[in-house]
Coordinates of C-alpha atoms and ligand atoms in Angstrom, one line a residue:
M725 CA 22.6 46.6 -21.7
V726 CA 21.9 43.2 -20.1
K727 CA 20.6 43.2 -16.5
V728 CA 21.2 40.1 -14.5
N729 CA 18.8 38.7 -11.8
K730 CA 20.6 40.2 -8.8
N731 CA 18.6 37.9 -6.5
Y732 CA 21.2 35.3 -7.3
N733 CA 23.7 37.5 -5.2
N734 CA 21.6 36.7 -2.1
L735 CA 22.1 32.9 -2.5
N736 CA 24.8 30.8 -0.9
Q737 CA 27.7 30.6 -3.3
S738 CA 26.8 27.1 -4.4
Y739 CA 24.1 24.6 -4.0
L740 CA 24.5 22.5 -0.8
F741 CA 25.3 19.2 -2.6
S742 CA 27.7 21.0 -5.0
T743 CA 29.6 22.4 -2.1
I744 CA 29.9 18.8 -0.6
T745 CA 31.2 17.5 -3.9
K746 CA 33.8 20.3 -4.0
K747 CA 35.0 19.4 -0.5
R748 CA 35.0 15.7 -1.3
N749 CA 37.1 16.2 -4.4
E750 CA 39.6 18.2 -2.4
F751 CA 39.7 15.5 0.2
I752 CA 40.3 12.8 -2.5
K753 CA 43.0 14.9 -4.1
N754 CA 44.8 15.3 -0.8
N755 CA 44.3 11.7 0.3
P756 CA 44.8 9.6 -2.8
D757 CA 44.8 6.3 -0.8
N758 CA 41.6 7.3 1.0
K759 CA 38.8 4.8 1.8
L760 CA 36.0 7.3 1.8
I761 CA 32.5 6.1 2.4
R762 CA 29.7 8.4 1.1
L763 CA 26.7 8.9 3.4
G764 CA 26.1 12.4 2.1
I765 CA 23.9 13.1 -0.9
G766 CA 20.9 10.7 -0.9
D767 CA 22.0 8.7 -4.0
V768 CA 21.0 5.2 -4.4
T769 CA 23.4 2.2 -4.8
R770 CA 21.1 -0.6 -5.7
P771 CA 20.8 -1.1 -9.4
L772 CA 17.5 -0.8 -11.3
T773 CA 15.3 -4.0 -10.8
K774 CA 14.8 -6.6 -13.4
P775 CA 11.3 -5.6 -14.5
V776 CA 12.4 -2.1 -15.1
V777 CA 15.6 -3.1 -17.1
D778 CA 13.5 -5.5 -19.2
A779 CA 11.0 -2.7 -19.9
L780 CA 13.8 -0.3 -20.8
V781 CA 15.4 -2.7 -23.1
K782 CA 12.1 -3.6 -24.8
A783 CA 11.3 0.1 -25.3
S784 CA 14.8 0.8 -26.7
L785 CA 14.3 -1.9 -29.3
E786 CA 10.8 -0.4 -30.2
M787 CA 12.6 2.9 -30.9
G788 CA 14.9 1.1 -33.3
D789 CA 12.1 -0.2 -35.3
A790 CA 10.1 2.0 -37.9
K791 CA 6.9 0.2 -36.9
T792 CA 7.0 1.1 -33.2
F793 CA 9.3 4.1 -33.3
K794 CA 7.9 7.2 -31.3
G795 CA 8.8 10.9 -31.8
Y796 CA 7.5 13.5 -29.5
G797 CA 5.1 12.3 -26.8
D798 CA 2.5 14.3 -24.9
E799 CA 4.3 16.9 -22.7
Q800 CA 2.3 15.7 -19.7
G801 CA 3.3 12.0 -20.2
Y802 CA 1.9 8.8 -21.8
G803 CA -1.5 7.5 -20.8
F804 CA 0.0 4.1 -20.0
L805 CA 2.1 5.6 -17.1
Q806 CA -0.7 7.8 -15.9
D807 CA -2.9 4.7 -15.7
A808 CA -0.3 2.9 -13.6
I809 CA 0.2 5.8 -11.3
K810 CA -3.6 6.2 -11.0
K811 CA -3.9 2.5 -9.9
Y812 CA -1.0 2.9 -7.5
Y813 CA -2.7 5.8 -5.7
K814 CA -6.0 3.9 -5.4
D815 CA -4.2 0.8 -4.1
I816 CA -1.9 2.5 -1.6
N817 CA -3.9 5.5 -0.5
G818 CA -7.4 4.9 -1.6
V819 CA -7.1 8.2 -3.5
S820 CA -8.9 8.6 -6.9
L821 CA -7.2 10.6 -9.6
E822 CA -8.0 11.6 -13.2
N823 CA -5.3 11.0 -15.8
S824 CA -5.4 14.8 -16.5
E825 CA -4.3 15.4 -12.9
I826 CA -1.0 13.4 -13.2
F827 CA 1.9 15.2 -14.9
I828 CA 5.0 13.0 -15.6
S829 CA 8.2 14.8 -14.9
D830 CA 12.0 14.2 -14.9
G831 CA 12.0 14.1 -11.1
A832 CA 10.5 16.1 -8.2
K833 CA 13.2 18.7 -8.0
S834 CA 12.6 20.4 -11.3
D835 CA 8.9 20.5 -10.8
I836 CA 9.2 21.8 -7.2
A837 CA 11.3 24.6 -8.4
N838 CA 9.2 25.2 -11.7
F839 CA 5.8 25.1 -10.2
T840 CA 6.3 28.5 -8.7
D841 CA 6.1 30.0 -12.3
L842 CA 2.3 29.9 -11.8
F843 CA 2.5 32.4 -8.9
S844 CA 3.1 36.1 -8.7
N845 CA 6.3 37.3 -7.0
E846 CA 4.2 39.2 -4.5
N847 CA 3.3 36.0 -2.7
T848 CA 4.8 35.2 0.7
I849 CA 6.3 31.8 1.0
I850 CA 6.3 29.8 4.2
I851 CA 9.2 27.3 4.4
P852 CA 9.8 24.9 7.3
D853 CA 13.5 25.0 8.6
P854 CA 15.3 22.5 8.4
V855 CA 14.2 21.2 4.9
Y856 CA 15.3 20.3 1.4
P857 CA 17.2 23.5 0.3
V858 CA 15.5 23.7 -3.2
Y859 CA 12.4 25.4 -1.8
L860 CA 14.4 28.3 -0.3
D861 CA 16.8 28.7 -3.2
S862 CA 14.2 28.7 -5.9
N863 CA 12.2 31.3 -4.2
M864 CA 15.1 33.4 -3.3
M865 CA 16.1 33.4 -7.0
L866 CA 12.8 35.1 -7.7
G867 CA 13.2 37.6 -4.8
R868 CA 10.2 36.5 -2.9
K869 CA 9.3 37.3 0.6
I870 CA 10.1 34.2 2.7
V871 CA 8.9 33.3 6.2
L872 CA 10.8 30.4 7.9
I873 CA 8.9 28.2 10.4
E874 CA 11.1 26.4 12.9
G875 CA 11.3 22.6 13.2
N876 CA 13.1 21.5 16.4
K877 CA 13.3 18.7 18.9
E878 CA 10.3 20.0 20.8
N879 CA 7.9 19.9 17.8
G880 CA 9.5 16.7 16.5
F881 CA 10.8 18.6 13.5
K882 CA 7.1 19.0 12.4
P883 CA 6.1 22.7 12.5
L884 CA 2.4 23.3 12.5
P885 CA 0.4 26.4 11.6
F886 CA 0.1 28.9 14.4
E887 CA -1.8 32.0 15.4
G888 CA -0.4 34.9 13.5
L889 CA 1.3 32.9 10.7
T890 CA 0.6 34.6 7.4
G891 CA 1.6 33.7 3.8
D892 CA 0.3 32.4 0.6
I893 CA 2.4 29.4 -0.5
V894 CA 3.5 26.8 2.0
Y895 CA 6.0 23.9 1.4
L896 CA 5.7 20.7 3.3
C897 CA 8.0 17.7 3.0
S898 CA 6.8 14.4 4.7
P899 CA 8.7 12.1 5.3
N900 CA 10.9 15.2 5.8
N901 CA 14.2 15.5 4.2
P902 CA 16.5 15.8 6.2
T903 CA 14.9 14.9 9.6
G904 CA 12.8 11.9 8.6
A905 CA 9.8 13.3 10.6
V906 CA 6.4 12.3 9.1
Y907 CA 3.2 14.3 9.7
S908 CA 0.3 12.3 10.9
H909 CA -3.3 12.7 9.3
S910 CA -4.4 14.9 12.1
E911 CA -1.3 17.1 11.7
L912 CA -1.7 17.3 7.9
K913 CA -5.4 18.2 8.5
L914 CA -4.3 21.2 10.5
W915 CA -2.3 22.4 7.5
V916 CA -5.1 21.6 5.0
D917 CA -7.7 23.5 7.1
F918 CA -5.3 26.4 7.5
A919 CA -4.6 26.6 3.8
L920 CA -8.3 26.4 3.0
K921 CA -9.2 29.0 5.5
N922 CA -6.6 31.5 4.3
N923 CA -6.8 30.7 0.6
M924 CA -3.2 29.4 0.5
I925 CA -1.7 26.6 -1.6
I926 CA 0.4 23.7 -0.1
L927 CA 3.3 22.4 -2.2
F928 CA 3.7 18.9 -0.8
D929 CA 7.0 17.1 -1.4
N930 CA 6.1 13.5 -1.2
A931 CA 9.4 12.1 -2.6
Y932 CA 10.0 9.6 0.2
E933 CA 6.4 8.2 0.6
A934 CA 7.6 4.6 -0.2
F935 CA 9.8 4.7 2.9
V936 CA 6.9 5.0 5.3
N937 CA 6.9 1.9 7.2
D938 CA 4.2 2.7 9.8
R939 CA 1.0 2.0 7.9
S940 CA -1.0 4.4 10.1
L941 CA 0.9 7.3 8.6
P942 CA -0.3 9.1 5.4
R943 CA 1.5 8.5 2.1
S944 CA -0.2 11.2 0.3
I945 CA -1.7 14.5 1.4
Y946 CA -4.8 13.6 -0.6
E947 CA -5.6 11.1 2.1
V948 CA -6.8 14.2 4.1
D949 CA -10.2 15.6 3.1
G950 CA -10.0 19.1 1.4
A951 CA -6.4 18.7 0.3
E952 CA -7.6 18.4 -3.5
K953 CA -8.7 22.0 -3.1
C954 CA -5.4 23.4 -1.7
A955 CA -2.4 21.0 -2.5
V956 CA -0.1 19.9 -5.2
E957 CA 1.9 16.8 -4.6
F958 CA 5.4 16.1 -6.0
N959 CA 6.7 12.5 -6.3
S960 CA 9.8 10.9 -7.5
L961 CA 11.1 7.6 -8.6
S962 CA 14.6 8.4 -7.6
K963 CA 14.7 6.8 -4.2
T964 CA 11.6 4.6 -4.7
A965 CA 12.9 2.8 -7.7
G966 CA 16.6 3.8 -8.0
F967 CA 15.9 6.4 -10.8
T968 CA 18.4 9.0 -9.6
G969 CA 20.4 8.5 -12.9
T970 CA 17.4 7.5 -15.0
R971 CA 15.2 10.6 -14.1
C972 CA 11.4 10.2 -13.8
G973 CA 8.8 11.5 -11.3
Y974 CA 5.2 12.7 -11.3
T975 CA 3.3 15.7 -10.0
I976 CA -0.3 15.7 -9.0
V977 CA -2.3 18.9 -9.8
P978 CA -5.9 18.3 -8.9
Q979 CA -8.5 19.9 -11.2
N980 CA -10.2 21.4 -8.1
L981 CA -7.3 23.9 -7.5
I982 CA -8.9 27.2 -8.3
F983 CA -7.2 30.4 -7.3
E984 CA -8.4 33.9 -8.3
G985 CA -10.7 32.1 -10.8
N986 CA -7.8 30.3 -12.5
N987 CA -7.4 26.6 -12.7
L988 CA -3.9 25.7 -11.7
N989 CA -4.1 22.4 -13.6
K990 CA -4.8 24.2 -16.9
M991 CA -2.1 26.7 -16.0
W992 CA 0.5 23.9 -15.3
L993 CA -0.5 22.2 -18.6
R994 CA 0.1 25.5 -20.4
R995 CA 3.4 26.0 -18.8
Q996 CA 4.6 22.4 -19.4
T997 CA 3.5 22.3 -23.0
T998 CA 5.4 25.5 -23.6
K999 CA 8.6 24.9 -21.6
F1000 CA 8.9 21.1 -21.4
N1001 CA 8.9 18.4 -24.0
G1002 CA 8.3 15.4 -21.7
V1003 CA 10.1 12.5 -20.4
S1004 CA 11.5 10.0 -23.0
Y1005 CA 9.3 7.0 -24.1
I1006 CA 12.0 4.6 -22.9
V1007 CA 12.1 6.0 -19.5
Q1008 CA 8.4 6.2 -19.2
K1009 CA 8.2 2.5 -20.1
G1010 CA 10.8 1.7 -17.4
A1011 CA 8.7 3.8 -14.9
E1012 CA 5.5 1.9 -15.9
A1013 CA 7.3 -1.4 -14.9
V1014 CA 8.0 0.1 -11.5
F1015 CA 4.2 0.0 -10.8
S1016 CA 3.7 -3.6 -12.0
E1017 CA 3.2 -6.2 -9.3
E1018 CA 6.7 -7.6 -9.9
G1019 CA 8.1 -4.1 -10.1
L1020 CA 6.6 -2.9 -6.8
K1021 CA 7.8 -6.1 -5.1
S1022 CA 11.3 -5.8 -6.2
C1023 CA 11.4 -1.9 -5.4
M1024 CA 10.2 -2.8 -1.9
E1025 CA 13.0 -5.4 -1.6
N1026 CA 15.5 -2.6 -2.2
I1027 CA 13.8 -0.2 0.1
E1028 CA 13.9 -2.9 2.9
Y1029 CA 17.6 -3.2 2.2
Y1030 CA 18.2 0.5 2.7
M1031 CA 16.0 0.5 5.8
E1032 CA 18.1 -2.3 7.3
N1033 CA 21.1 -0.1 6.7
A1034 CA 19.3 2.7 8.4
K1035 CA 18.7 0.5 11.4
L1036 CA 22.5 -0.4 11.6
I1037 CA 23.4 3.2 11.6
S1038 CA 20.7 4.1 14.2
D1039 CA 21.7 1.2 16.5
T1040 CA 25.3 2.3 16.4
L1041 CA 24.4 5.9 17.3
T1042 CA 22.3 4.6 20.2
K1043 CA 25.1 2.5 21.4
C1044 CA 27.3 5.6 21.3
N1045 CA 24.7 7.8 23.1
V1046 CA 24.3 10.0 20.2
W1047 CA 20.8 11.8 20.0
H1048 CA 19.3 11.0 16.7
T1049 CA 15.9 10.6 14.9
G1050 CA 14.7 9.4 11.5
G1051 CA 15.7 6.2 9.8
I1052 CA 12.4 4.4 10.6
N1053 CA 10.0 6.0 8.0
S1054 CA 12.7 7.6 5.9
P1055 CA 16.2 6.7 4.6
Y1056 CA 17.8 9.6 6.5
I1057 CA 19.2 9.7 10.0
W1058 CA 19.4 13.0 11.7
L1059 CA 21.8 13.3 14.6
S1060 CA 22.9 15.9 17.0
C1061 CA 26.6 16.6 16.4
G1062 CA 27.2 19.0 19.2
M1063 CA 29.2 21.5 17.3
D1064 CA 29.0 23.6 14.1
S1065 CA 27.7 21.2 11.4
W1066 CA 30.4 22.1 8.8
E1067 CA 33.1 21.7 11.5
F1068 CA 31.7 18.3 12.2
F1069 CA 31.5 17.6 8.4
D1070 CA 35.3 18.2 8.2
K1071 CA 36.0 16.3 11.3
L1072 CA 34.1 13.2 10.3
L1073 CA 35.6 13.4 6.8
N1074 CA 39.1 13.6 8.0
E1075 CA 39.1 11.4 11.0
A1076 CA 36.6 8.6 9.9
Q1077 CA 36.7 9.2 6.1
I1078 CA 32.9 9.3 6.2
E1079 CA 31.0 12.0 4.2
G1080 CA 27.7 13.2 5.5
T1081 CA 25.6 16.3 5.1
P1082 CA 25.8 19.3 7.5
G1083 CA 22.4 20.2 9.1
S1084 CA 23.0 23.8 8.6
G1085 CA 22.8 23.2 4.8
F1086 CA 19.1 22.6 5.3
G1087 CA 18.5 25.8 7.2
K1088 CA 19.5 27.8 10.3
C1089 CA 17.5 25.4 12.5
G1090 CA 19.7 22.5 11.2
E1091 CA 22.8 24.0 12.8
G1092 CA 24.2 21.6 15.3
Y1093 CA 22.8 18.6 13.4
F1094 CA 24.1 16.2 10.8
R1095 CA 22.4 13.9 8.2
L1096 CA 23.5 10.4 7.2
T1097 CA 21.9 8.4 4.5
A1098 CA 21.1 4.8 4.3
F1099 CA 21.6 4.6 0.6
N1100 CA 25.1 3.0 0.5
T1101 CA 25.7 -0.6 0.2
R1102 CA 25.5 -3.0 3.1
E1103 CA 29.2 -3.6 3.1
N1104 CA 30.0 0.1 3.2
T1105 CA 27.3 0.8 5.8
I1106 CA 28.7 -1.9 8.2
E1107 CA 32.3 -0.4 7.7
A1108 CA 30.8 3.1 8.4
T1109 CA 29.2 1.9 11.6
K1110 CA 32.5 0.6 12.8
R1111 CA 34.2 3.8 12.1
L1112 CA 31.4 5.8 13.6
E1113 CA 31.7 3.7 16.8
K1114 CA 35.4 4.5 17.0
F1115 CA 34.9 8.1 16.1
F1116 CA 32.3 8.8 18.8
K1117 CA 34.4 6.9 21.5
N1118 CA 37.3 9.2 20.7
K1119 CA 35.3 12.4 20.5
Ligands
MLT906 C1 19.3 14.7 -0.8 O1 20.3 14.1 -0.6 O2 18.8 15.5 -0.1 C2 18.7 14.4 -2.2 O3 19.3 13.3 -2.8 C3 18.7 15.5 -3.1 C4 17.8 15.4 -4.2 O4 17.0 14.5 -4.2 O5 17.8 16.3 -5.1

């Protein structure tokens, strides 16, 4: 008789953003003339940039010609894209990588969830709260022991290792989704030293590195000495280059990650070659164009556009005396909503026709908070700020 994975019974009934979609659809059904503005899921609105589109078209044409057609590629990605990423790391962070340490993925989410295949279920997982819900959900699916560490106003939503904290795998997300908090070099160093001392691994979600505006802050954990011996880094082109619908990311697994005599790079290669057939040639060509001089310039223009949206939202909240953070080195604004976050979600949706994300969806410590994204268009963001002003005046 088939036995199902009963750990699924311990999860919330649906994934955070699926619940929001369900609520949105209900709202739209009940309000057919709505003027809904979506500041919920972090989905981009700027189209792909010209260098990327040109590369996608060119690669598509190559696939239609017998002379240049490509079948299966290497599961871990094409060398041309690994070369481009290697150069990007060197230029941006001063970090040297080998091609074999760069694995091309279909986005950070899948790799973050799948990477735990390499570890026994006996491990204890340390997860900051609030944080991107995939870390908690994917480990709950495996029935693992989880220790949550609290992010709050007092620690700037940047929990640090403390006396008595024990575990084997720690997730960090910086710039943090949802709060926008960014660990400094010295704070990351505390985590790296802690991991090295206790033989732990850090799974570092770096999906929002391109939004770090303050150049004194790290854009890779490998800027910290020793991280190459204890950290895996997950990156995504979803927000950096508008690839939410195109799908491409990359995961750095250093050759120096040795645990119980096992090289995690080799294990991940073994896992990927067995369970993954790689990202399409066309998409990898588009991704390569992101890292060209023109490509990076045009992506930065889009990022600046979103960050101006973030400033508009932040200025409005300041004017309305609403406590908030983020929006400076991250596309997310994290505000104190002064009530149950799902209650606030319904209120904002019904009274202002604005969709956001309830803080409690990112963990218990997110209760009483709410997240807005800067990823909508300028026009919609300006309209949203007007509605927010009215909403908070009447509250
Ligand atoms: C978010 O809104 O938190 C993200 O868009 C979700 C994701 O990247 O999977």
